[in-house]
Amino acid sequence: MSDQRSGADANRFLRDFNRRQFLKGVGFIGVGASTGLADHILHSNTSVEAPELNTSSAKLTLAQTSENRSGEIPRRPLGKTGVEVSAIGLGGATLGQAKSKEEAIRITHEAIDNGITFMDNAWEYNNHRSEEWMGEALQGRRDQVFLMTKVCTHGRDASVAMQQLEESLRRLKTDYIDLWQIHEVIYYNDPELIFRPDGAIEALERAKQEGKVKFVGFTGHKDPAIHLEMLSHNYPFDTVQLPINCFDASFMSFQNQVLPELDRQGIAAIGMKSLSGNAEAVKKGLVTPQEAIRYAMSMPIATLVSGIDSVEVLRQNIAIARDFQPMTAQEMQALRERVVPYATDGRFELFKSSKKFDADVGRKQHGFPTQDQLPT
């Protein structure tokens, strides 16, 4: 897609977005508002136009939204699925890095008790430990959550995908997955491998037909062009997971290039990497966790997958979500401009430009050395 085309799409999305104002009761506007969110939208007499950033792409903003007075974690429609999920979710990768299984179970239970319904996971996370721990934590509570996991074929055929699904179901101790996503679509030939005959896309169809999966999508963190290539096939994905943070607008931007296409196709956006993957920007004092999470939650996403490896981090993120007030267009612009000197070279989004964040399973399938094979 050319810069001119993507810029025009983003501008059109911005105009539409500013016409779709206030979400009743939960304080957000989500992707697909013209369809699945229609019943939730209230009309305002004013709209907020975003100031231009000094970059070539058009910019997206959220209109101001209503105050979250409930003191609860907001719920948002998941695109056109007819399902609502919590506006912040529990990340499976970091859950599997908790200090113990008992701590992971405690985190999961406390998350559910406080209104977090969206559970993120993947077949390969922490050598399957993430699914195992989450599966134990969800015993007796499966019906209280929207469970997502990811298939990690990395270019292998549909039979591998279906075998991975059976393993995920067993580890998660459930007979169905609410959302099954193709994990880590980050190599430039991934779309071709996924959509080829007997590719992973056929597994998505088979899993839905067999009733083992309700909804399907894909994830990735590398290059917006790869997401757009996946979306060019016009497959009816329910969701797409992508990086959303205040640095993104200035470097290989998913919010500028991919969000407009998701809106056009009525696909729910799932945000991730709000703290840039490893919280380095927070550690260096450039942004606070509150600013970073609030910015991401103010974007047109259905939910934000949040990395949580301790009860302390969980409680911090629950408090942010409960107190959530969407940033105005001006506040979002000010934050983007504040971090521009640190954003345009991608130093805080190395998941886009390096292999630092790429999983070993995908590295092996594409012929790259794994983490432990790299020189120290």
Coordinates of C-alpha atoms in Angstrom, one line a residue:
M1 CA 0.0 0.0 0.0
S2 CA 1.4 3.4 -1.0
D3 CA 2.0 6.2 1.5
Q4 CA -0.6 8.2 -0.3
R5 CA -3.2 5.5 -0.1
S6 CA -2.5 4.8 3.6
G7 CA -2.5 8.5 4.4
A8 CA -5.9 9.0 2.7
D9 CA -7.3 6.0 4.6
A10 CA -6.0 7.3 7.9
N11 CA -7.5 10.7 7.2
R12 CA -10.9 9.2 6.3
F13 CA -10.7 7.1 9.5
L14 CA -10.0 10.2 11.5
R15 CA -13.0 12.1 10.0
D16 CA -15.3 9.1 10.7
F17 CA -13.9 8.8 14.2
N18 CA -14.6 12.3 15.1
R19 CA -18.2 11.8 14.0
R20 CA -18.5 8.8 16.4
Q21 CA -18.3 10.5 19.7
F22 CA -19.2 9.1 23.1
L23 CA -19.5 5.5 24.3
K24 CA -22.3 5.0 26.8
G25 CA -21.2 4.3 30.3
V26 CA -17.7 2.9 29.7
G27 CA -15.7 5.8 28.3
F28 CA -14.2 4.5 25.0
I29 CA -14.7 4.2 21.3
G30 CA -13.7 1.0 19.7
V31 CA -12.9 -0.4 16.2
G32 CA -16.0 -1.3 14.2
A33 CA -18.2 1.4 15.8
S34 CA -20.2 1.6 12.6
T35 CA -21.4 -2.0 13.1
G36 CA -20.9 -3.8 16.4
L37 CA -20.7 -0.6 18.5
A38 CA -23.6 1.1 16.9
D39 CA -25.8 0.6 20.0
H40 CA -23.2 2.0 22.2
I41 CA -22.4 5.3 20.5
L42 CA -23.9 8.6 21.7
H43 CA -23.6 11.7 19.5
S44 CA -22.0 14.9 20.6
N45 CA -22.3 18.4 19.3
T46 CA -18.5 18.8 19.1
S47 CA -15.6 16.9 17.7
V48 CA -11.9 17.1 18.4
E49 CA -9.5 17.4 15.5
A50 CA -5.9 16.3 16.2
P51 CA -3.0 18.7 15.5
E52 CA -0.7 17.3 12.8
L53 CA 2.5 15.5 13.8
N54 CA 5.6 16.4 11.8
T55 CA 5.7 13.1 10.0
S56 CA 4.4 11.9 6.6
S57 CA 1.5 9.8 7.8
A58 CA -1.9 11.0 8.8
K59 CA -2.6 10.8 12.5
L60 CA -5.5 9.1 14.3
T61 CA -7.1 10.4 17.4
L62 CA -10.0 9.6 19.7
A63 CA -12.8 12.0 20.3
Q64 CA -13.4 13.0 23.9
T65 CA -15.4 10.3 25.6
S66 CA -17.7 10.2 28.6
E67 CA -16.5 9.9 32.1
N68 CA -16.1 6.4 33.6
R69 CA -18.1 6.9 36.7
S70 CA -18.6 3.2 37.6
G71 CA -15.2 2.7 39.2
E72 CA -15.1 -0.7 37.4
I73 CA -12.9 -1.9 34.6
P74 CA -14.7 -0.8 31.4
R75 CA -16.1 -3.4 29.0
R76 CA -15.8 -2.9 25.2
P77 CA -17.3 -4.7 22.2
L78 CA -14.9 -7.1 20.5
G79 CA -15.6 -5.8 17.0
K80 CA -18.6 -7.4 15.3
T81 CA -18.5 -10.6 17.4
G82 CA -21.3 -9.6 19.7
V83 CA -19.1 -10.2 22.7
E84 CA -17.8 -7.6 25.2
V85 CA -14.5 -8.0 26.9
S86 CA -12.6 -6.1 29.6
A87 CA -10.7 -3.0 28.3
I88 CA -7.5 -4.5 29.8
G89 CA -6.4 -8.1 29.6
L90 CA -4.1 -10.5 31.4
G91 CA -1.0 -11.2 29.3
G92 CA 0.0 -14.9 29.2
A93 CA 3.7 -14.4 28.4
T94 CA 4.4 -12.6 31.6
L95 CA 2.0 -14.7 33.6
G96 CA 4.3 -17.7 32.9
Q97 CA 7.2 -15.7 34.3
A98 CA 5.6 -15.2 37.7
K99 CA 7.7 -16.5 40.6
S100 CA 5.7 -19.6 41.0
K101 CA 2.6 -21.4 39.8
E102 CA 0.8 -20.5 42.9
E103 CA 1.6 -16.8 42.3
A104 CA 0.3 -17.1 38.7
I105 CA -2.9 -18.7 39.9
R106 CA -3.3 -15.9 42.5
I107 CA -2.8 -13.3 39.8
T108 CA -5.4 -14.9 37.6
H109 CA -8.0 -15.2 40.3
E110 CA -7.5 -11.7 41.5
A111 CA -7.7 -10.4 37.9
I112 CA -11.0 -12.2 37.4
D113 CA -12.4 -11.0 40.8
N114 CA -11.6 -7.4 39.8
G115 CA -13.3 -7.5 36.4
I116 CA -10.6 -8.6 34.0
T117 CA -12.2 -11.0 31.5
F118 CA -9.8 -11.1 28.6
M119 CA -7.1 -13.8 29.0
D120 CA -4.2 -13.8 26.6
N121 CA -1.9 -16.8 25.9
A122 CA 0.0 -18.7 23.2
W123 CA 1.0 -22.3 22.5
E124 CA 4.7 -21.5 22.8
Y125 CA 4.8 -19.1 25.8
N126 CA 7.5 -20.2 28.3
N127 CA 7.7 -23.6 26.8
H128 CA 4.0 -24.1 27.4
R129 CA 4.1 -23.2 31.1
S130 CA 1.9 -20.2 30.5
E131 CA -1.0 -22.3 29.2
E132 CA -0.5 -24.9 31.9
W133 CA -0.6 -22.4 34.7
M134 CA -3.6 -20.5 33.3
G135 CA -5.4 -23.8 32.7
E136 CA -5.1 -24.6 36.4
A137 CA -6.1 -21.2 37.4
L138 CA -9.3 -21.3 35.3
Q139 CA -10.6 -24.5 36.8
G140 CA -14.1 -23.7 38.0
R141 CA -13.9 -20.2 36.5
R142 CA -13.7 -20.9 32.8
D143 CA -17.1 -19.4 32.2
Q144 CA -16.1 -16.1 33.7
V145 CA -13.4 -15.3 31.1
F146 CA -12.9 -14.8 27.4
L147 CA -10.0 -17.1 26.7
M148 CA -7.6 -16.4 23.8
T149 CA -4.6 -18.4 22.8
K150 CA -2.4 -18.5 19.7
V151 CA -1.3 -21.1 17.3
C152 CA 2.4 -21.1 16.6
T153 CA 2.8 -22.8 13.2
H154 CA 5.3 -20.3 11.9
G155 CA 4.7 -21.3 8.3
R156 CA 4.0 -25.0 8.9
D157 CA 0.9 -26.7 7.6
A158 CA -2.7 -27.0 8.9
S159 CA -2.1 -30.4 10.5
V160 CA 0.6 -28.9 12.8
A161 CA -1.8 -26.1 13.7
M162 CA -4.6 -28.5 14.6
Q163 CA -2.2 -30.6 16.7
Q164 CA -1.1 -27.4 18.5
L165 CA -4.8 -26.6 19.1
E166 CA -5.4 -30.0 20.8
E167 CA -2.3 -29.4 23.0
S168 CA -3.5 -25.9 23.9
L169 CA -7.0 -27.3 24.8
R170 CA -5.5 -29.9 27.0
R171 CA -3.1 -27.6 28.8
L172 CA -5.9 -24.9 29.3
K173 CA -8.2 -27.7 30.5
T174 CA -11.1 -26.6 28.2
D175 CA -13.0 -27.9 25.3
Y176 CA -13.1 -24.7 23.3
I177 CA -11.1 -21.5 22.8
D178 CA -13.0 -18.2 22.5
L179 CA -10.4 -16.6 20.3
W180 CA -7.6 -18.5 18.4
Q181 CA -5.0 -16.2 16.7
I182 CA -2.1 -17.0 14.4
H183 CA 0.9 -15.9 16.5
E184 CA 3.8 -13.7 15.5
V185 CA 3.1 -13.0 11.9
I186 CA 6.4 -11.1 11.6
Y187 CA 8.3 -12.5 8.6
Y188 CA 7.7 -11.1 5.1
N189 CA 6.8 -14.5 3.7
D190 CA 4.4 -15.4 6.5
P191 CA 1.2 -14.2 4.7
E192 CA 2.1 -16.4 1.7
L193 CA 2.8 -19.4 4.0
I194 CA -0.4 -18.9 6.0
F195 CA -2.7 -18.5 3.0
R196 CA -1.2 -21.2 0.8
P197 CA -3.1 -24.5 0.3
D198 CA -3.0 -26.5 3.6
G199 CA -1.7 -23.4 5.4
A200 CA -2.7 -22.2 8.9
I201 CA -5.7 -20.4 7.5
E202 CA -7.3 -23.7 6.7
A203 CA -6.8 -24.8 10.3
L204 CA -8.7 -21.7 11.5
E205 CA -11.6 -22.7 9.3
R206 CA -11.5 -26.3 10.4
A207 CA -11.3 -25.4 14.1
K208 CA -14.4 -23.2 13.8
Q209 CA -16.3 -25.9 11.9
E210 CA -15.5 -28.4 14.6
G211 CA -16.7 -26.0 17.4
K212 CA -13.3 -25.9 19.1
V213 CA -12.8 -22.2 18.3
K214 CA -15.3 -19.4 18.3
F215 CA -13.4 -16.5 16.8
V216 CA -10.1 -16.1 14.9
G217 CA -7.4 -13.5 14.3
F218 CA -3.7 -13.0 14.0
T219 CA -0.9 -11.1 15.8
G220 CA 2.4 -9.5 14.9
H221 CA 4.8 -6.8 16.1
K222 CA 7.3 -6.3 13.2
D223 CA 6.2 -4.2 10.2
P224 CA 2.8 -2.7 9.4
A225 CA 3.3 -3.8 5.8
I226 CA 3.0 -7.5 6.9
H227 CA -0.3 -6.8 8.7
L228 CA -1.6 -5.0 5.6
E229 CA -0.6 -8.0 3.4
M230 CA -2.5 -10.3 5.7
L231 CA -5.5 -8.0 5.6
S232 CA -5.3 -7.7 1.8
H233 CA -6.6 -11.3 1.5
N234 CA -10.0 -10.0 2.9
Y235 CA -10.3 -13.1 5.1
P236 CA -13.0 -12.5 7.8
F237 CA -10.7 -12.2 10.8
D238 CA -12.5 -11.2 14.0
T239 CA -9.4 -9.7 15.6
V240 CA -5.9 -8.4 14.9
Q241 CA -3.3 -7.9 17.7
L242 CA -0.8 -5.1 17.2
P243 CA 1.6 -2.8 19.1
I244 CA -0.1 0.3 20.5
N245 CA 2.0 2.9 22.4
C246 CA 2.9 6.5 22.3
F247 CA 6.2 5.9 20.4
D248 CA 4.5 4.0 17.6
A249 CA 3.1 7.1 15.8
S250 CA 6.7 8.2 14.8
F251 CA 8.2 4.9 13.7
M252 CA 6.8 2.2 11.4
S253 CA 3.4 3.1 12.8
F254 CA 0.7 0.5 13.3
Q255 CA -1.7 3.1 14.6
N256 CA -1.4 5.2 11.4
Q257 CA -1.3 2.4 8.8
V258 CA -3.1 -0.6 10.2
L259 CA -5.9 0.7 12.5
P260 CA -7.7 2.5 9.6
E261 CA -7.8 -0.8 7.6
L262 CA -9.1 -2.7 10.6
D263 CA -11.8 -0.1 11.0
R264 CA -12.7 -0.4 7.3
Q265 CA -13.0 -4.2 7.5
G266 CA -14.8 -4.1 10.9
I267 CA -12.1 -6.1 12.7
A268 CA -11.5 -5.6 16.4
A269 CA -8.0 -4.3 17.3
I270 CA -6.2 -5.8 20.3
G271 CA -3.4 -3.7 21.7
M272 CA -0.1 -4.9 23.1
K273 CA 3.3 -3.5 24.0
S274 CA 1.9 -0.4 25.6
L275 CA 5.2 -0.2 27.6
S276 CA 7.2 -0.8 24.5
G277 CA 7.8 -4.5 25.2
N278 CA 10.3 -4.2 28.1
A279 CA 9.3 -1.0 29.9
E280 CA 12.7 0.6 29.1
A281 CA 11.1 4.0 28.5
V282 CA 9.4 3.8 31.9
K283 CA 12.7 2.8 33.6
K284 CA 14.4 5.8 32.0
G285 CA 11.6 8.1 33.2
L286 CA 10.4 9.1 29.8
V287 CA 6.8 8.0 30.5
T288 CA 4.9 6.7 33.5
P289 CA 3.0 3.4 33.4
Q290 CA -0.2 5.4 33.9
E291 CA 0.6 7.6 30.9
A292 CA 1.6 4.7 28.7
I293 CA -1.4 2.5 29.6
R294 CA -3.9 5.4 29.4
Y295 CA -2.6 6.4 26.0
A296 CA -3.0 2.9 24.7
M297 CA -6.5 2.5 26.2
S298 CA -7.5 5.8 24.6
M299 CA -6.8 4.4 21.1
P300 CA -9.6 2.6 19.2
I301 CA -8.9 -0.9 20.6
A302 CA -11.2 -3.5 22.1
T303 CA -8.7 -4.5 24.8
L304 CA -5.1 -3.9 25.8
V305 CA -3.1 -7.0 26.7
S306 CA -1.0 -6.1 29.7
G307 CA 2.1 -7.8 30.9
I308 CA 1.6 -8.8 34.5
D309 CA 4.0 -11.0 36.4
S310 CA 3.1 -10.1 40.0
V311 CA 0.2 -9.2 42.1
E312 CA 1.7 -5.7 42.6
V313 CA 1.7 -5.0 38.9
L314 CA -1.8 -6.4 38.6
R315 CA -3.1 -4.1 41.2
Q316 CA -1.4 -1.1 39.6
N317 CA -2.9 -1.9 36.2
I318 CA -6.4 -2.5 37.7
A319 CA -6.2 0.9 39.4
I320 CA -5.3 2.5 36.1
A321 CA -8.2 0.8 34.3
R322 CA -10.7 1.6 37.0
D323 CA -9.8 5.3 37.0
F324 CA -9.5 5.4 33.2
Q325 CA -10.5 8.7 31.5
P326 CA -9.7 8.8 27.8
M327 CA -7.0 11.3 26.8
T328 CA -8.2 14.1 24.7
A329 CA -6.8 14.5 21.3
Q330 CA -4.6 17.3 22.6
E331 CA -3.3 15.2 25.5
M332 CA -2.4 12.4 23.1
Q333 CA -0.7 14.7 20.7
A334 CA 1.3 16.4 23.5
L335 CA 2.5 13.0 24.7
R336 CA 3.5 11.9 21.2
E337 CA 5.4 15.2 20.6
R338 CA 7.1 14.8 24.0
V339 CA 8.6 11.4 23.1
V340 CA 9.4 12.2 19.4
P341 CA 13.1 12.7 20.1
Y342 CA 13.2 9.1 21.5
A343 CA 10.7 7.6 19.0
T344 CA 11.8 8.3 15.5
D345 CA 14.8 6.0 15.5
G346 CA 12.8 3.1 17.1
R347 CA 15.1 2.6 20.1
F348 CA 12.2 1.8 22.3
E349 CA 10.4 -0.4 19.8
L350 CA 13.2 -2.9 19.0
F351 CA 10.5 -5.5 18.4
K352 CA 9.9 -3.8 15.0
S353 CA 13.5 -3.5 13.8
S354 CA 15.5 -6.3 15.5
K355 CA 15.1 -10.0 16.4
K356 CA 15.4 -9.2 20.1
F357 CA 11.7 -10.0 20.8
D358 CA 11.2 -12.8 18.2
A359 CA 10.3 -16.2 19.6
D360 CA 12.6 -19.2 19.2
V361 CA 10.0 -21.4 17.5
G362 CA 9.6 -18.9 14.7
R363 CA 13.4 -18.3 14.4
K364 CA 13.9 -22.1 13.9
Q365 CA 11.3 -22.3 11.2
H366 CA 12.8 -19.4 9.3
G367 CA 16.4 -20.5 9.8
F368 CA 17.5 -17.9 12.3
P369 CA 19.6 -18.7 15.4
T370 CA 17.7 -19.0 18.6
Q371 CA 18.4 -16.8 21.6
D372 CA 20.8 -19.2 23.2
Q373 CA 22.7 -19.6 20.0
L374 CA 23.5 -15.9 19.7
P375 CA 27.0 -14.7 20.7
T376 CA 27.2 -13.1 24.2

